[in-house]
Short mmCIF file of C-alpha atoms in Angstrom, two decimals:
data_model
loop_
_atom_site.label_atom_id
_atom_site.label_comp_id
_atom_site.label_asym_id
_atom_site.label_seq_id
_atom_site.Cartn_x
_atom_site.Cartn_y
_atom_site.Cartn_z
CA UNK A 24 -15.83 31.70 18.00
CA UNK A 25 -13.10 30.48 20.30
CA UNK A 26 -13.28 26.99 21.49
CA UNK A 27 -11.37 25.41 24.28
CA UNK A 28 -10.96 21.69 23.78
CA UNK A 29 -9.69 20.12 27.01
CA UNK A 30 -8.87 16.44 25.56
CA UNK A 31 -6.80 14.69 23.09
CA UNK A 32 -6.05 16.88 20.19
CA UNK A 33 -5.60 13.77 17.43
CA UNK A 34 -9.02 12.54 18.70
CA UNK A 35 -10.78 15.77 18.09
CA UNK A 36 -9.15 16.22 14.51
CA UNK A 37 -10.25 12.49 13.57
CA UNK A 38 -13.82 12.45 14.42
CA UNK A 39 -14.50 16.27 13.05
CA UNK A 40 -17.10 16.50 10.55
CA UNK A 41 -16.04 17.61 7.55
CA UNK A 42 -17.23 21.24 6.97
CA UNK A 43 -19.43 23.06 9.17
CA UNK A 44 -18.83 25.18 12.14
CA UNK A 45 -16.18 23.33 13.37
CA UNK A 46 -13.94 24.32 10.64
CA UNK A 47 -15.08 28.20 11.31
CA UNK A 48 -13.86 28.46 14.69
CA UNK A 49 -10.41 29.15 16.70
CA UNK A 50 -9.85 26.09 18.79
CA UNK A 51 -7.38 25.66 21.74
CA UNK A 52 -6.17 22.25 22.72
CA UNK A 53 -5.01 21.61 26.19
CA UNK A 54 -4.75 18.10 27.67
CA UNK A 55 -6.94 16.75 30.34
CA UNK A 56 -5.22 17.92 33.81
CA UNK A 57 -4.35 21.35 32.75
CA UNK A 58 -4.49 23.91 35.43
CA UNK A 59 -7.14 26.26 35.44
CA UNK A 60 -4.49 28.97 35.53
CA UNK A 61 -3.09 27.77 32.23
CA UNK A 62 -6.68 27.23 30.58
CA UNK A 63 -7.32 30.90 31.51
CA UNK A 64 -4.10 31.97 29.69
CA UNK A 65 -4.76 29.94 26.92
CA UNK A 66 -8.30 30.47 26.19
CA UNK A 67 -9.89 32.70 28.85
CA UNK A 68 -11.92 34.59 25.90
CA UNK A 69 -13.48 31.15 24.76
CA UNK A 70 -17.02 31.32 24.24
CA UNK A 71 -17.25 27.44 24.34
CA UNK A 72 -15.48 24.46 26.38
CA UNK A 73 -15.46 20.94 24.90
CA UNK A 74 -14.48 18.25 27.51
CA UNK A 75 -13.28 15.00 27.92
CA UNK A 76 -15.71 13.29 30.40
CA UNK A 77 -13.06 12.67 32.76
CA UNK A 78 -12.06 16.55 32.52
CA UNK A 79 -12.64 18.71 35.57
CA UNK A 80 -14.54 22.17 34.55
CA UNK A 81 -14.34 24.01 37.80
CA UNK A 82 -16.57 26.73 39.00
CA UNK A 83 -13.56 28.90 39.40
CA UNK A 84 -12.69 28.53 35.55
CA UNK A 85 -16.30 29.18 34.60
CA UNK A 86 -16.41 32.43 36.82
CA UNK A 87 -13.29 33.95 34.95
CA UNK A 88 -14.55 32.86 31.50
CA UNK A 89 -16.97 36.05 30.73
CA UNK A 90 -18.03 35.03 27.33
CA UNK A 91 -18.67 31.66 27.92
CA UNK A 92 -21.91 29.98 26.88
CA UNK A 93 -21.58 26.49 26.44
CA UNK A 94 -19.81 23.69 28.39
CA UNK A 95 -20.39 20.18 26.60
CA UNK A 96 -18.94 16.59 27.93
CA UNK A 97 -17.45 14.32 25.07
CA UNK A 98 -19.36 11.65 26.55
CA UNK A 99 -22.43 10.97 28.69
CA UNK A 100 -20.66 11.72 32.13
CA UNK A 101 -20.87 15.34 33.12
CA UNK A 102 -20.10 14.95 37.12
CA UNK A 103 -16.78 16.57 36.84
CA UNK A 104 -18.12 19.78 35.43
CA UNK A 105 -19.66 22.36 37.91
CA UNK A 106 -23.01 22.36 36.51
CA UNK A 107 -24.50 24.60 39.12
CA UNK A 108 -21.61 27.58 38.78
CA UNK A 109 -22.62 26.92 35.04
CA UNK A 110 -26.16 27.64 35.57
CA UNK A 111 -25.60 30.40 37.93
CA UNK A 112 -23.98 32.06 34.82
CA UNK A 113 -26.46 30.96 32.34
CA UNK A 114 -23.98 28.78 30.75
CA UNK A 115 -25.53 25.70 29.07
CA UNK A 116 -23.88 22.26 30.14
CA UNK A 117 -24.83 19.34 27.97
CA UNK A 118 -23.82 15.67 27.52
CA UNK A 119 -23.63 12.89 25.05
CA UNK A 120 -26.73 10.94 26.73
CA UNK A 121 -27.15 7.83 24.70
CA UNK A 122 -24.47 8.17 22.00
CA UNK A 123 -22.51 5.31 23.55
CA UNK A 124 -25.65 3.32 24.71
CA UNK A 125 -24.94 0.45 22.36
CA UNK A 126 -21.47 0.39 23.03
CA UNK A 127 -21.56 -0.04 26.68
CA UNK A 128 -24.28 -2.38 26.92
CA UNK A 129 -21.98 -4.58 24.69
CA UNK A 130 -19.33 -4.13 26.86
CA UNK A 131 -21.23 -5.17 29.94
CA UNK A 132 -22.73 -8.30 28.20
CA UNK A 133 -18.72 -9.01 27.21
CA UNK A 134 -17.71 -9.12 30.88
CA UNK A 135 -20.66 -11.01 32.41
CA UNK A 136 -20.07 -13.49 29.51
CA UNK A 137 -16.33 -13.35 30.14
CA UNK A 138 -16.65 -14.18 33.99
CA UNK A 139 -19.32 -17.08 33.60
CA UNK A 140 -17.16 -18.58 30.91
CA UNK A 141 -13.72 -18.14 32.78
CA UNK A 142 -12.16 -16.16 29.84
CA UNK A 143 -9.31 -15.12 31.78
CA UNK A 144 -8.40 -18.50 33.46
CA UNK A 145 -9.10 -20.45 30.05
CA UNK A 146 -6.70 -18.27 27.91
CA UNK A 147 -3.87 -18.72 30.43
CA UNK A 148 -4.45 -22.33 30.69
CA UNK A 149 -4.13 -22.78 26.73
CA UNK A 150 -0.87 -20.70 26.77
CA UNK A 151 0.48 -22.80 29.68
CA UNK A 152 -0.22 -26.27 28.10
CA UNK A 153 -3.16 -27.00 30.60
CA UNK A 154 -5.99 -26.65 27.91
CA UNK A 155 -7.45 -30.62 28.95
CA UNK A 156 -6.81 -30.08 32.79
CA UNK A 157 -8.84 -26.72 32.48
CA UNK A 158 -11.38 -27.96 30.71
CA UNK A 159 -12.11 -31.31 32.97
CA UNK A 160 -11.89 -29.06 35.77
CA UNK A 161 -14.64 -27.03 34.73
CA UNK A 162 -17.01 -29.84 33.56
CA UNK A 163 -16.63 -31.17 36.99
CA UNK A 164 -16.99 -27.36 38.93
CA UNK A 165 -19.70 -26.10 36.30
CA UNK A 166 -20.25 -23.42 33.75
CA UNK A 167 -23.35 -21.30 34.14
CA UNK A 168 -25.09 -20.09 30.83
CA UNK A 169 -26.12 -16.33 30.69
CA UNK A 170 -29.80 -17.50 29.75
CA UNK A 171 -29.59 -19.13 33.27
CA UNK A 172 -29.07 -15.94 35.20
CA UNK A 173 -31.40 -13.53 36.64
CA UNK A 174 -29.73 -10.06 35.87
CA UNK A 175 -30.12 -6.91 37.85
CA UNK A 176 -29.66 -3.54 36.50
CA UNK A 177 -29.18 -0.77 38.73
CA UNK A 178 -30.32 2.37 36.72
CA UNK A 179 -32.71 2.15 33.98
CA UNK A 180 -31.35 5.06 31.33
CA UNK A 181 -30.08 4.44 27.75
CA UNK A 182 -27.63 1.86 28.66
CA UNK A 183 -29.33 -0.01 30.93
CA UNK A 184 -32.41 -0.40 28.50
CA UNK A 185 -29.91 -1.57 25.80
CA UNK A 186 -28.29 -4.08 28.21
CA UNK A 187 -31.90 -5.31 28.97
CA UNK A 188 -32.37 -5.88 25.21
CA UNK A 189 -29.20 -7.49 24.68
CA UNK A 190 -30.12 -9.70 27.94
CA UNK A 191 -33.54 -10.51 26.27
CA UNK A 192 -31.80 -12.16 23.43
CA UNK A 193 -29.62 -14.21 25.52
CA UNK A 194 -32.77 -15.73 27.19
CA UNK A 195 -32.07 -14.27 30.69
CA UNK A 196 -34.62 -12.60 33.33
CA UNK A 197 -33.76 -9.07 33.90
CA UNK A 198 -34.71 -7.19 36.75
CA UNK A 199 -34.27 -3.24 37.08
CA UNK A 200 -34.14 -0.90 40.04
CA UNK A 201 -34.32 2.92 39.82
CA UNK A 202 -35.29 5.81 41.81
CA UNK A 203 -38.70 6.19 39.88
CA UNK A 204 -40.35 3.07 38.27
CA UNK A 205 -40.93 3.15 34.94
CA UNK A 206 -44.10 2.90 33.27
CA UNK A 207 -45.82 -0.42 32.09
CA UNK A 208 -45.47 -0.02 28.50
CA UNK A 209 -41.53 0.59 29.10
CA UNK A 210 -41.29 -2.23 31.27
CA UNK A 211 -43.07 -4.54 28.69
CA UNK A 212 -41.00 -3.11 25.89
CA UNK A 213 -37.77 -4.10 27.64
CA UNK A 214 -39.18 -7.17 29.20
CA UNK A 215 -37.99 -6.03 32.88
CA UNK A 216 -39.56 -6.31 36.16
CA UNK A 217 -38.99 -3.68 38.71
CA UNK A 218 -37.79 -4.50 42.36
CA UNK A 219 -36.36 -2.26 45.05
CA UNK A 220 -32.83 -2.07 45.29
CA UNK A 221 -32.51 -4.50 48.38
CA UNK A 222 -34.89 -7.40 46.77
CA UNK A 223 -32.91 -6.89 43.43
CA UNK A 224 -29.35 -7.46 44.94
CA UNK A 225 -30.95 -10.46 46.87
CA UNK A 226 -32.62 -12.21 43.93
CA UNK A 227 -29.75 -11.71 41.10
CA UNK A 228 -27.08 -13.77 39.91
CA UNK A 229 -25.20 -10.96 38.24
CA UNK A 230 -25.90 -7.23 39.52
CA UNK A 231 -24.65 -4.55 36.66
CA UNK A 232 -24.49 -0.81 37.54
CA UNK A 233 -25.71 1.97 35.06
CA UNK A 234 -26.39 4.44 37.46
CA UNK A 235 -25.21 8.33 37.01
CA UNK A 236 -22.71 9.66 39.75
CA UNK A 237 -24.37 12.04 42.06
CA UNK A 238 -24.07 12.81 45.72
CA UNK A 239 -26.67 10.14 46.54
CA UNK A 240 -25.08 7.23 44.45
CA UNK A 241 -20.89 7.86 45.19
CA UNK A 242 -20.35 4.71 47.15
CA UNK A 243 -23.80 3.13 46.48
CA UNK A 244 -22.21 -0.23 46.41
CA UNK A 245 -20.48 -0.51 49.94
CA UNK A 246 -20.28 -3.38 52.55
CA UNK A 247 -23.77 -3.11 53.32
CA UNK A 248 -25.26 -3.33 50.02
CA UNK A 249 -22.65 -5.67 48.64
CA UNK A 250 -23.65 -7.93 51.94
CA UNK A 251 -26.81 -7.99 50.59
CA UNK A 252 -26.11 -9.32 46.83
CA UNK A 253 -26.95 -12.96 46.62
CA UNK A 254 -24.13 -15.25 47.81
CA UNK A 255 -22.02 -16.33 44.63
CA UNK A 256 -22.93 -13.43 42.62
CA UNK A 257 -21.11 -11.23 40.20
CA UNK A 258 -20.74 -7.30 39.96
CA UNK A 259 -20.73 -5.79 36.76
CA UNK A 260 -19.44 -1.97 36.65
CA UNK A 261 -19.61 -0.23 33.51
CA UNK A 262 -20.75 3.06 34.78
CA UNK A 263 -18.23 5.03 37.17
CA UNK A 264 -16.01 3.72 39.46
CA UNK A 265 -17.17 6.07 41.88
CA UNK A 266 -20.53 4.23 42.40
CA UNK A 267 -18.34 1.23 44.30
CA UNK A 268 -16.36 1.02 47.95
CA UNK A 269 -13.31 -0.20 46.28
CA UNK A 270 -12.21 -1.87 49.47
CA UNK A 271 -15.49 -3.09 50.46
CA UNK A 272 -15.58 -5.07 47.36
CA UNK A 273 -12.15 -6.39 47.93
CA UNK A 274 -13.43 -7.88 51.03
CA UNK A 275 -16.91 -8.91 49.62
CA UNK A 276 -14.64 -11.11 47.36
CA UNK A 277 -11.83 -11.94 49.53
CA UNK A 278 -14.36 -13.37 51.85
CA UNK A 279 -15.90 -15.74 49.09
CA UNK A 280 -19.31 -13.56 49.35
CA UNK A 281 -19.32 -12.56 45.80
CA UNK A 282 -17.73 -14.76 43.04
CA UNK A 283 -16.62 -12.33 40.91
CA UNK A 284 -16.48 -8.72 39.26
CA UNK A 285 -16.29 -7.65 35.72
CA UNK A 286 -15.19 -3.90 35.92
CA UNK A 287 -14.62 -1.21 33.24
CA UNK A 288 -14.15 1.50 35.10
CA UNK A 289 -11.87 2.24 38.57
CA UNK A 290 -11.54 5.28 40.55
CA UNK A 291 -9.61 7.39 40.55
CA UNK A 292 -8.10 7.50 36.89
CA UNK A 293 -5.59 6.86 35.76
CA UNK A 294 -5.64 3.64 37.69
CA UNK A 295 -2.53 2.69 39.32
CA UNK A 296 -1.08 -0.54 39.98
CA UNK A 297 -1.54 0.33 43.88
CA UNK A 298 -5.42 0.48 43.35
CA UNK A 299 -6.60 -2.19 46.02
CA UNK A 300 -8.93 -4.08 43.27
CA UNK A 301 -5.70 -4.45 40.97
CA UNK A 302 -3.97 -5.66 43.94
CA UNK A 303 -6.57 -8.49 44.75
CA UNK A 304 -6.61 -9.00 40.97
CA UNK A 305 -3.10 -9.53 40.71
CA UNK A 306 -3.06 -12.06 43.72
CA UNK A 307 -6.37 -13.94 42.99
CA UNK A 308 -6.39 -14.72 39.21
CA UNK A 309 -9.61 -15.32 37.72
CA UNK A 310 -11.75 -13.45 40.20
CA UNK A 311 -11.94 -9.68 38.52
CA UNK A 312 -12.04 -9.47 34.68
CA UNK A 313 -11.08 -5.68 33.94
CA UNK A 314 -11.21 -3.74 30.79
CA UNK A 315 -9.61 -0.22 30.48
CA UNK A 316 -12.83 1.69 30.59
CA UNK A 317 -13.22 1.39 27.02
CA UNK A 318 -17.07 0.34 26.69
CA UNK A 319 -17.85 3.86 25.28
CA UNK A 320 -15.23 4.90 23.19
CA UNK A 321 -16.02 2.74 20.05
CA UNK A 322 -15.11 4.41 16.61
CA UNK A 323 -19.09 4.75 15.88
CA UNK A 324 -19.62 6.37 19.47
CA UNK A 325 -17.15 9.10 18.78
CA UNK A 326 -18.64 10.09 15.03
CA UNK A 327 -21.74 10.03 16.78
CA UNK A 328 -20.72 11.96 19.96
CA UNK A 329 -18.53 14.71 17.89
CA UNK A 330 -21.39 15.07 15.50
CA UNK A 331 -23.91 16.24 18.14
CA UNK A 332 -21.20 18.42 20.21
CA UNK A 333 -20.47 20.38 17.14
CA UNK A 334 -24.38 20.72 16.01
CA UNK A 335 -24.75 22.09 19.89
CA UNK A 336 -21.95 24.53 19.23
CA UNK A 337 -23.71 25.58 15.75
CA UNK A 338 -26.83 25.89 17.69
CA UNK A 339 -25.52 28.34 20.47
CA UNK A 340 -23.68 30.22 17.89
CA UNK A 341 -27.10 30.97 15.95
CA UNK A 342 -28.80 32.04 19.78
CA UNK A 343 -30.62 28.76 19.87
CA UNK A 344 -30.76 26.38 22.61
CA UNK A 345 -28.68 23.01 22.31
CA UNK A 346 -29.90 19.59 22.81
CA UNK A 347 -29.24 17.53 26.04
CA UNK A 348 -28.82 20.13 28.44
CA UNK A 349 -28.35 18.85 31.68
CA UNK A 350 -28.06 21.67 34.25
CA UNK A 351 -31.65 23.30 33.51
CA UNK A 352 -30.40 26.05 31.43
CA UNK A 353 -33.45 27.22 29.49
#
């Protein structure tokens, strides 16, 4: 079986399970950003594509690979794979749903705590010899504990649920919004209360995004929805940069309506210095805390994700339906 891998070769080699089907396949590696023409030239006869979560798998590419049976995202996101084109061909599209839930939840909590505790400013103050000045200033202006915050989760999949569990340990009140309300047992299990999106935005000190990217959610946090957030609140995004209108977030921060933002992801990637949020942060230290989209790239995550991917490759090779199919192919 030929497998086209659109990703970093060294990472796949590092996390490849010992033994099993991975060592029985012909593997063709190409980096993210390789043109469709070059991918077809290298591996047009492949039966499987394994793709970095930010790698595009287009309808044109899918349509010109007659033996293709499975496309697997390395991560939870699969919005850059043309699932409809794959479904029309009977090609499975799978993802690694839930494999990174704990890791991304930890990242979300880190960003919340980093903003509440002025981590970036404090670090710089110590380096600059201003430790006492910083400490005294914050004793006057105030430092908020996470337990004194109401946190709103937009979306309530695996990552949001794990985030709710961590927030429970800190003693924070937790609200959630999703298009479909969960059952009472789930709400009780995670100690969360449902709110409409408008109510959640207006009531929460911290709003954390955990929604998938769909045509309906692109730009979900725009000038209107950001304006509905509680004055002085924080926005956290460990999901996808496409959920946020970045210029609108700059304006909400510049006006003082929002106190800060913790962002693990921006759009597009790779992020450049001319991104409006990067420019704003450079000119307004302490208002935005960035991390380089590393919430879901822990060693444990990759071990789980690569184990599942190769298990699904083996299932397809044996004529079985793989796990975590996201495009409705039966």
